[in-house]
PDB file of C-alpha atoms in Angstrom:
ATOM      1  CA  UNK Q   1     -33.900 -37.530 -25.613  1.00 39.00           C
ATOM      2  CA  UNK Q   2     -31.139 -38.637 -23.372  1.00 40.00           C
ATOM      3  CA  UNK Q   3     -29.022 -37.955 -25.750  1.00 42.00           C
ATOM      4  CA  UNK Q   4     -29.509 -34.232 -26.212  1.00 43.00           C
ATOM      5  CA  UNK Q   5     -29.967 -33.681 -22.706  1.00 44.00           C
ATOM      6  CA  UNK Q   6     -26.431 -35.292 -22.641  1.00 46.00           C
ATOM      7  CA  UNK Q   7     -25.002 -32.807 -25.503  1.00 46.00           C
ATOM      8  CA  UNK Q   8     -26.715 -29.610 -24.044  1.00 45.00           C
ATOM      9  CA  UNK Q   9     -24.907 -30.479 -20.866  1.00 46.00           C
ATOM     10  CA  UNK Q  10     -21.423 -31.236 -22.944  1.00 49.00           C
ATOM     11  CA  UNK Q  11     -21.645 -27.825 -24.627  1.00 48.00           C
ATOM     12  CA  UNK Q  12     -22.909 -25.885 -21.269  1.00 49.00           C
ATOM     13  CA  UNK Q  13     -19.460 -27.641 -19.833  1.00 50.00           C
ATOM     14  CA  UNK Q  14     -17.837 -26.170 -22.846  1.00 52.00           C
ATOM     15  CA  UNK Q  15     -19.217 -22.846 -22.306  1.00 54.00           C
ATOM     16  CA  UNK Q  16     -17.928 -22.551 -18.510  1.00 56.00           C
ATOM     17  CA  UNK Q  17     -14.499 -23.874 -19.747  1.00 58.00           C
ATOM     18  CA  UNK Q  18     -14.869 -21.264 -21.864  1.00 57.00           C
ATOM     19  CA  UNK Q  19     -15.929 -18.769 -19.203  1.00 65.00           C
ATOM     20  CA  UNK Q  20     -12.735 -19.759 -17.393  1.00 68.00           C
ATOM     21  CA  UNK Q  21     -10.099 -19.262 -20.143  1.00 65.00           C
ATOM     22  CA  UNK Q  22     -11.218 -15.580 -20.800  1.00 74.00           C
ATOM     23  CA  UNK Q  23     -11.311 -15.148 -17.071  1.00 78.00           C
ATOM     24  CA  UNK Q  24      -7.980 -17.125 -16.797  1.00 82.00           C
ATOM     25  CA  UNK Q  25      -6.714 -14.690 -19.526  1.00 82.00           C
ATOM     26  CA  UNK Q  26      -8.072 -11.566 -17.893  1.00 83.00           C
ATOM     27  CA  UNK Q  27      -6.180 -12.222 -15.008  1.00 81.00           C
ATOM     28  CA  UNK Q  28      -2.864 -13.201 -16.637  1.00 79.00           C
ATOM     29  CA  UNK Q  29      -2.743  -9.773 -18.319  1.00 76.00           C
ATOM     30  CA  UNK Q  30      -3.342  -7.893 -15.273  1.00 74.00           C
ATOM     31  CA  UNK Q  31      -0.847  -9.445 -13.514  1.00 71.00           C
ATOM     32  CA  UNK Q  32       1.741  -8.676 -16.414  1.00 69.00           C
ATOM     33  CA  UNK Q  33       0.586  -5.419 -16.575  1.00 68.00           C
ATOM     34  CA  UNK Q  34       0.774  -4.945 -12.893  1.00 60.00           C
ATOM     35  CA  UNK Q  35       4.304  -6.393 -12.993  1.00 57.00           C
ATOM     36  CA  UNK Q  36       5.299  -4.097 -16.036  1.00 58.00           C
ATOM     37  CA  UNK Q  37       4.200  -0.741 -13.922  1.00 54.00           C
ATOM     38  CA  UNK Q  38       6.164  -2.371 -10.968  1.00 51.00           C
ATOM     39  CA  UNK Q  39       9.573  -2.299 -13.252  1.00 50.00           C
ATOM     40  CA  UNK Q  40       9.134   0.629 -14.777  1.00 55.00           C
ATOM     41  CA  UNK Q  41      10.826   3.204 -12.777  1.00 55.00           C
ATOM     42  CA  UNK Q  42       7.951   5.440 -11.690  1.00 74.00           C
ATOM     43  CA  UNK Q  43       9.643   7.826  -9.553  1.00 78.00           C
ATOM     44  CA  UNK Q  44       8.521  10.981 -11.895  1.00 86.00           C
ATOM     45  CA  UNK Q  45       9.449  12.614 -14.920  1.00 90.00           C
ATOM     46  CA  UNK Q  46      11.019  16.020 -15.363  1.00 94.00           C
ATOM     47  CA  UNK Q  47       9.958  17.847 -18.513  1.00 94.00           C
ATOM     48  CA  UNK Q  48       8.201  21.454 -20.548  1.00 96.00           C
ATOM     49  CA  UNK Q  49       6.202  21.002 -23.486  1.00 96.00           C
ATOM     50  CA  UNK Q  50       6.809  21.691 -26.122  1.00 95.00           C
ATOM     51  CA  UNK Q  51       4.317  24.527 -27.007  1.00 95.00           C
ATOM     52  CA  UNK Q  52       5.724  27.587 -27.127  1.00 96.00           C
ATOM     53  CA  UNK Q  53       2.939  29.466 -25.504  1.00 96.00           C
ATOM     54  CA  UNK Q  54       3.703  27.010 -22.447  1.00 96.00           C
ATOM     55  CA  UNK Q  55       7.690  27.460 -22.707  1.00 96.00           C
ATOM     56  CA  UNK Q  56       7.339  31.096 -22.293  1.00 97.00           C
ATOM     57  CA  UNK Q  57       5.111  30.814 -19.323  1.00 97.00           C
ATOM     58  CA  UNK Q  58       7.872  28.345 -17.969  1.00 97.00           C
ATOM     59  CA  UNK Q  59      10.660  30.575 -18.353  1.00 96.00           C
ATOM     60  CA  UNK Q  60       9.161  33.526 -16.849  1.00 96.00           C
ATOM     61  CA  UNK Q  61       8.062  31.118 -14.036  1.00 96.00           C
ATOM     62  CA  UNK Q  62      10.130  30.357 -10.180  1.00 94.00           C
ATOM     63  CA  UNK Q  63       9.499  29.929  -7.033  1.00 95.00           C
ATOM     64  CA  UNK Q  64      10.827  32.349  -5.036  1.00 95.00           C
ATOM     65  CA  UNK Q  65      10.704  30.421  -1.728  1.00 95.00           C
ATOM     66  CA  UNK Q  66       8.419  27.621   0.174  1.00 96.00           C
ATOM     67  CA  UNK Q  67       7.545  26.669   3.335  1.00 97.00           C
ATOM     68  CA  UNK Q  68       5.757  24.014   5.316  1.00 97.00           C
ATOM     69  CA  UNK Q  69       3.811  24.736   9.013  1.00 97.00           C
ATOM     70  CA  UNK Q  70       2.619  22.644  11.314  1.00 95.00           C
ATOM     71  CA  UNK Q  71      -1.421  23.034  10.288  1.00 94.00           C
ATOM     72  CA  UNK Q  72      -2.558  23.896  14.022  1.00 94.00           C
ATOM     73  CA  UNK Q  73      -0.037  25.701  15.697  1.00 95.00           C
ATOM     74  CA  UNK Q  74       1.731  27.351  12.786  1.00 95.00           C
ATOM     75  CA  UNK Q  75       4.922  26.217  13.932  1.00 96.00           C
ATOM     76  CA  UNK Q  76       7.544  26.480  10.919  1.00 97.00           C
ATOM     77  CA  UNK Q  77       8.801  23.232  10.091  1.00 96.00           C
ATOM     78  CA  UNK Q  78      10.740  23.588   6.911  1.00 96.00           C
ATOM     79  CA  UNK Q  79      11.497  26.617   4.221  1.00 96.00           C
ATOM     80  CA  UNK Q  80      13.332  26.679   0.806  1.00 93.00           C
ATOM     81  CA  UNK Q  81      15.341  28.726  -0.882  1.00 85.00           C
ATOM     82  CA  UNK Q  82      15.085  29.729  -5.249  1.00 84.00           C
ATOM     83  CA  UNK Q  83      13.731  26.814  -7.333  1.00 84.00           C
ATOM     84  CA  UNK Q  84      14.900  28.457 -10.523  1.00 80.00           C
ATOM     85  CA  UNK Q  85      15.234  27.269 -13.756  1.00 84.00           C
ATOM     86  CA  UNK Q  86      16.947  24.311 -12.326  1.00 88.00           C
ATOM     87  CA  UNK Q  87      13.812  22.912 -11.391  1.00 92.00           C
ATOM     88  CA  UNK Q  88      13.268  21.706 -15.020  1.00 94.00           C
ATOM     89  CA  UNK Q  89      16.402  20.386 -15.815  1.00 93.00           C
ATOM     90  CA  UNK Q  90      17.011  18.275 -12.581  1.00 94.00           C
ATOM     91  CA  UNK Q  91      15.824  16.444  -9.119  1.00 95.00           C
ATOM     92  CA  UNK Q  92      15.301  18.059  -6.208  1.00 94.00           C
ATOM     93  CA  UNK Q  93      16.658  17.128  -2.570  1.00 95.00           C
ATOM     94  CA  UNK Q  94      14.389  18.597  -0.262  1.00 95.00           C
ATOM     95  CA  UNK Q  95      15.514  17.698   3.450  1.00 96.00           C
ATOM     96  CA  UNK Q  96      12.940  18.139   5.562  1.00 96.00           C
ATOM     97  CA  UNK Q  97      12.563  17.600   9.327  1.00 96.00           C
ATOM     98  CA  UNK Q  98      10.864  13.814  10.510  1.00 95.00           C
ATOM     99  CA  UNK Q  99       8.607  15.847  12.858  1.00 94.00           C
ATOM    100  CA  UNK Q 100       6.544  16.808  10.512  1.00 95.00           C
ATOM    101  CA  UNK Q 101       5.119  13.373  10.027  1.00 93.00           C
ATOM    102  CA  UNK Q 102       3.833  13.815  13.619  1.00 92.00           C
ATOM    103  CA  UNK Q 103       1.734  16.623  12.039  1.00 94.00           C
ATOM    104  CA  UNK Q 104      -1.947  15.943  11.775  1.00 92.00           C
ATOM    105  CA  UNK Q 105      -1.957  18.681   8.859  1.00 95.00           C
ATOM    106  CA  UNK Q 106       0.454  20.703   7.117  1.00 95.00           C
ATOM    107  CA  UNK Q 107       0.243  24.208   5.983  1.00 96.00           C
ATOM    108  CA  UNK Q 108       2.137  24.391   2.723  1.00 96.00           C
ATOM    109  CA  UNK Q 109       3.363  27.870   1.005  1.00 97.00           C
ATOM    110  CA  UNK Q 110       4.464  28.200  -2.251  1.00 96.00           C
ATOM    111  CA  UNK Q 111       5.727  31.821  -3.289  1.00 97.00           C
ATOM    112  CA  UNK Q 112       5.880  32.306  -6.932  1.00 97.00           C
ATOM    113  CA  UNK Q 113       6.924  34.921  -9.520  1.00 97.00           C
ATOM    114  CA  UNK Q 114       5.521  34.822 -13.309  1.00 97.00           C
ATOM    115  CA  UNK Q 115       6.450  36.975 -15.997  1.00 97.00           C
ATOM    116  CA  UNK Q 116       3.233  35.362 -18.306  1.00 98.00           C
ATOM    117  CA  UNK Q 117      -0.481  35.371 -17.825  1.00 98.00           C
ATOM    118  CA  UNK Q 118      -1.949  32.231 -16.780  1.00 98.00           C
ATOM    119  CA  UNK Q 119      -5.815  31.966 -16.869  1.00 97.00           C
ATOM    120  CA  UNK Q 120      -6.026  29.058 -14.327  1.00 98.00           C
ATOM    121  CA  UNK Q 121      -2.934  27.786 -12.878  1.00 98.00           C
ATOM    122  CA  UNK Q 122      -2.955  24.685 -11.134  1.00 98.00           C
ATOM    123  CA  UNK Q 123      -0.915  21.819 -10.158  1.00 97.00           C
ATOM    124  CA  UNK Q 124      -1.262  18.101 -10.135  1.00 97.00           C
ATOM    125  CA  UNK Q 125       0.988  16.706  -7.554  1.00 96.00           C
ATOM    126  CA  UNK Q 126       2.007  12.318  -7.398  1.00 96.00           C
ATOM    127  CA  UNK Q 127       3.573  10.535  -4.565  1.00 95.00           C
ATOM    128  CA  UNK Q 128       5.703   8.060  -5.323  1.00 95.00           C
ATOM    129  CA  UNK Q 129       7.035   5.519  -2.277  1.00 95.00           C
ATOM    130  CA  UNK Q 130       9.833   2.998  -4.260  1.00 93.00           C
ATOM    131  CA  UNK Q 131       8.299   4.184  -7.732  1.00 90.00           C
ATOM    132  CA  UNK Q 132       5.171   3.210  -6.975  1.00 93.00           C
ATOM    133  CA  UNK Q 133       2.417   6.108  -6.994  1.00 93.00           C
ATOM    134  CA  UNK Q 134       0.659   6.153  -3.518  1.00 92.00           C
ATOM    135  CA  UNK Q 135      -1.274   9.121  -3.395  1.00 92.00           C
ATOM    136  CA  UNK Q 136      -2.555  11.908  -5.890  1.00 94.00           C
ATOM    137  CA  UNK Q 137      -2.922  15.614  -4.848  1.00 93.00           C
ATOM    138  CA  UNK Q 138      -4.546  18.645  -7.014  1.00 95.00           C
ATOM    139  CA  UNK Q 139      -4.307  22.551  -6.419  1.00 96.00           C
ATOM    140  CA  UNK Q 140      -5.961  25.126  -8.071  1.00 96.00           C
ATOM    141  CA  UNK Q 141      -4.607  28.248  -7.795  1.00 96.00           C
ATOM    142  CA  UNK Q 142      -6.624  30.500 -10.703  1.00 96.00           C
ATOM    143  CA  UNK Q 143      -5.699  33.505 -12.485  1.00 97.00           C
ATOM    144  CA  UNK Q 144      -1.965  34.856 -12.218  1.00 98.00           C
ATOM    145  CA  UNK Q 145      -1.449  38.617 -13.488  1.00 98.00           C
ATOM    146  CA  UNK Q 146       1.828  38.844 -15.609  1.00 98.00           C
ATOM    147  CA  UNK Q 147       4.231  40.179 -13.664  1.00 98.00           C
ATOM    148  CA  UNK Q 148       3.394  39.391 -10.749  1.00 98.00           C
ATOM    149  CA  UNK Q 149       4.575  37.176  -7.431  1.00 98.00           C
ATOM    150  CA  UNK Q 150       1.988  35.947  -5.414  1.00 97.00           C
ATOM    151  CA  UNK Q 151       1.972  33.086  -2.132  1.00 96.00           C
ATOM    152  CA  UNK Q 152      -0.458  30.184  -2.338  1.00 95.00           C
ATOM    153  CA  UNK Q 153      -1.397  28.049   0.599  1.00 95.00           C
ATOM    154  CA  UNK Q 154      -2.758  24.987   0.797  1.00 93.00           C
ATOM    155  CA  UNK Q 155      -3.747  22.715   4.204  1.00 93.00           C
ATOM    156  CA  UNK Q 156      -2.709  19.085   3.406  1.00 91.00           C
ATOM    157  CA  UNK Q 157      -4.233  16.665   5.682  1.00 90.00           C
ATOM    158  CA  UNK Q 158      -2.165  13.700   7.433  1.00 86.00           C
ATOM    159  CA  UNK Q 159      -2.638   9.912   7.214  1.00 81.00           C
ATOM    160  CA  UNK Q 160      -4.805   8.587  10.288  1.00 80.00           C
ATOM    161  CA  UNK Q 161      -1.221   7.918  12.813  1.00 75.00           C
ATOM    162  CA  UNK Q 162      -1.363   4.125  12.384  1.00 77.00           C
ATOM    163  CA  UNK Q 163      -1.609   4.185   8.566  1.00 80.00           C
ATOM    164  CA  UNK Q 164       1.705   6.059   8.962  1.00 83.00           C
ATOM    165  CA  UNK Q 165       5.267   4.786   8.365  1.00 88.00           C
ATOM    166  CA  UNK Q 166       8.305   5.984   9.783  1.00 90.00           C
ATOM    167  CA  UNK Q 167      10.534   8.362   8.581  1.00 92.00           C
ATOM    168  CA  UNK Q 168      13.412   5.898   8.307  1.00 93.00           C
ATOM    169  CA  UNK Q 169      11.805   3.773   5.989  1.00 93.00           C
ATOM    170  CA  UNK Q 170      10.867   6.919   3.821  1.00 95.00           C
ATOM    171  CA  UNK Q 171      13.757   8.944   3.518  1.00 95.00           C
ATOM    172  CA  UNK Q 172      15.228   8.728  -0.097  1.00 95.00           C
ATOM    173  CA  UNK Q 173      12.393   6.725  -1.201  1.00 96.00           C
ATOM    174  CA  UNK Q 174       9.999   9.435  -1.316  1.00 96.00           C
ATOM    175  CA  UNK Q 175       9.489  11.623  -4.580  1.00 96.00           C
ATOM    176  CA  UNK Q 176       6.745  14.130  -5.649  1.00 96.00           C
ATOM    177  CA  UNK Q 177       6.386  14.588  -9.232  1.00 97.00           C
ATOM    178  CA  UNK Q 178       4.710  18.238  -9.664  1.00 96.00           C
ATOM    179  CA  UNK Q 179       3.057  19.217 -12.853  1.00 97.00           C
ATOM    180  CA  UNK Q 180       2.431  22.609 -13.783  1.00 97.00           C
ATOM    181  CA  UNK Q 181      -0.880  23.691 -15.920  1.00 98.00           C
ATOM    182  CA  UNK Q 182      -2.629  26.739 -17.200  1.00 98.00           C
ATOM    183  CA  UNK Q 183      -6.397  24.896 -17.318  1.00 97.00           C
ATOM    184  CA  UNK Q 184      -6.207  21.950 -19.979  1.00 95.00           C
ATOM    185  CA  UNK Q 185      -2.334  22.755 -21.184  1.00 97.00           C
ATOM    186  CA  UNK Q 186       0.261  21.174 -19.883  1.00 97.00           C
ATOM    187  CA  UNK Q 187       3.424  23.446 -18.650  1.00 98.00           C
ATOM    188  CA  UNK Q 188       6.531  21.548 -17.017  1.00 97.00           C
ATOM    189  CA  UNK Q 189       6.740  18.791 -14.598  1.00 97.00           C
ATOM    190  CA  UNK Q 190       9.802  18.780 -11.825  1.00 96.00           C
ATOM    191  CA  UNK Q 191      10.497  15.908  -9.429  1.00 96.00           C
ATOM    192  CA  UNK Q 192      11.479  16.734  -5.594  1.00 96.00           C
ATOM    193  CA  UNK Q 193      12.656  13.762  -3.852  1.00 96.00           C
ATOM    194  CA  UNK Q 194      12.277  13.730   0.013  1.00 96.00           C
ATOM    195  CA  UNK Q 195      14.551  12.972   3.240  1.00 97.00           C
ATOM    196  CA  UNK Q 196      13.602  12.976   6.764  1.00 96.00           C
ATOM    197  CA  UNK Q 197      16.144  14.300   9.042  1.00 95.00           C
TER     198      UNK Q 197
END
C-alpha cells in the first residue's frame, strides 16, 4: 500500500513538472513573440488594394484640407493644405503646434472630395510611439454621394494630464497609420508622422 501511495505521489510530481514545462513554454513564446513585434518596424504601412472597385474610389478620393481646434474654445490650432494622391505613395510630415497637447479635447476636421460612391466610409486610425501601437481610434463617417466634398468632424478626447508626455519626447516618434474603408473593404492606408513645434 505504501508503495502505491508512493507512485501516485511520483506521477502527481510528474504531472506538475509537467504543468510547468507547458507553462514554461507558454511563456517563452510570448516573450519571442513580444520581442518579434518589438523589431518589426511598426510605424505603419502605406498601401491601396488591389480591387479595382476600391482603386477607383481611391483615385477619385483627397482631402481637400484639415484642421484641428482646441475642443472647448474652438481656438484653431493647426490646418493643412491638399493631401492628394501623394498621400498613397509616401509619409506625411504634419507639424503641428505642442499646445495642443495642453488640450483636454480636440476638434478634428477632415474636408474631403470623392468622385465614387461609398456606402459607409469609415476610417480606422493606429498610433504608433517608437513603432509600437499605443492607441486605436475608429470613425464612421456613412454614405458619401459621388461627386461630392463634404467636412467630417470628430471630438477626440485627451489623455488624463499626468498620463501625458511631453512634446519633446514625441516629436518624430509619433506616426498615425490611417486606413480608409467602404464597410468591410479595405481602400488605402497612408502614414502621417507627427512633430511638435
Amino acid at each position: 500500500m505504501e508503495a502505491k501511495e508512493e507512485g501516485k505521489h511520483e506521477e502527481e510530481a510528474k504531472g506538475d513538472k509537467s504543468d510547468d514545462a507547458d507553462s514554461e513554454e507558454e511563456e517563452l513564446a510570448v516573450e519571442r513573440e513580444f520581442k518579434a513585434l518589438m523589431n518589426d518596424n511598426q510605424e505603419g504601412e502605406i498601401c491601396v488594394a488591389n480591387d479595382p472597385r476600391a482603386k477607383a474610389v481611391v483615385d477619385g478620393f483627397k482631402i481637400n484640407w484639415m484642421n484641428m481646434r482646441d475642443g472647448e474654445t474652438g481656438e484653431l490650432m493647426w490646418e493643412s493644405g491638399n493631401w492628394g494622391a501623394s498621400m498613397w505613395e509616401k509619409e506625411i510630415k504634419a507639424r503641428i503646434p505642442a499646445e495642443i497637447l495642453q488640450c483636454n479635447a480636440v476638434s478634428r476636421e477632415i474636408n474631403f472630395s470623392s468622385t465614387e460612391l461609398m456606402e459607409k466610409f469609415k476610417l480606422e486610425q493606429k498610433i504608433f510611439f517608437q513603432g509600437c501601437c499605443i492607441e486605436e481610434w475608429f470613425f464612421d463617417f456613412g454614405f458619401v454621394i459621388p461627386g461630392s466634398t463634404n467636412s467630417w468632424q470628430q471630438i477626440i478626447e485627451a489623455a488624463d494630464p499626468d498620463q501625458m508626455m511631453p512634446a519633446e519626447m514625441l516629436t518624430g516618434e509619433i506616426t498615425i497609420e490611417t486606413s480608409f474603408h467602404d464597410g468591410d473593404t479595405f481602400l488605402a492606408k497612408s502614414v502621417v508622422r507627427i512633430y511638435y513645434v
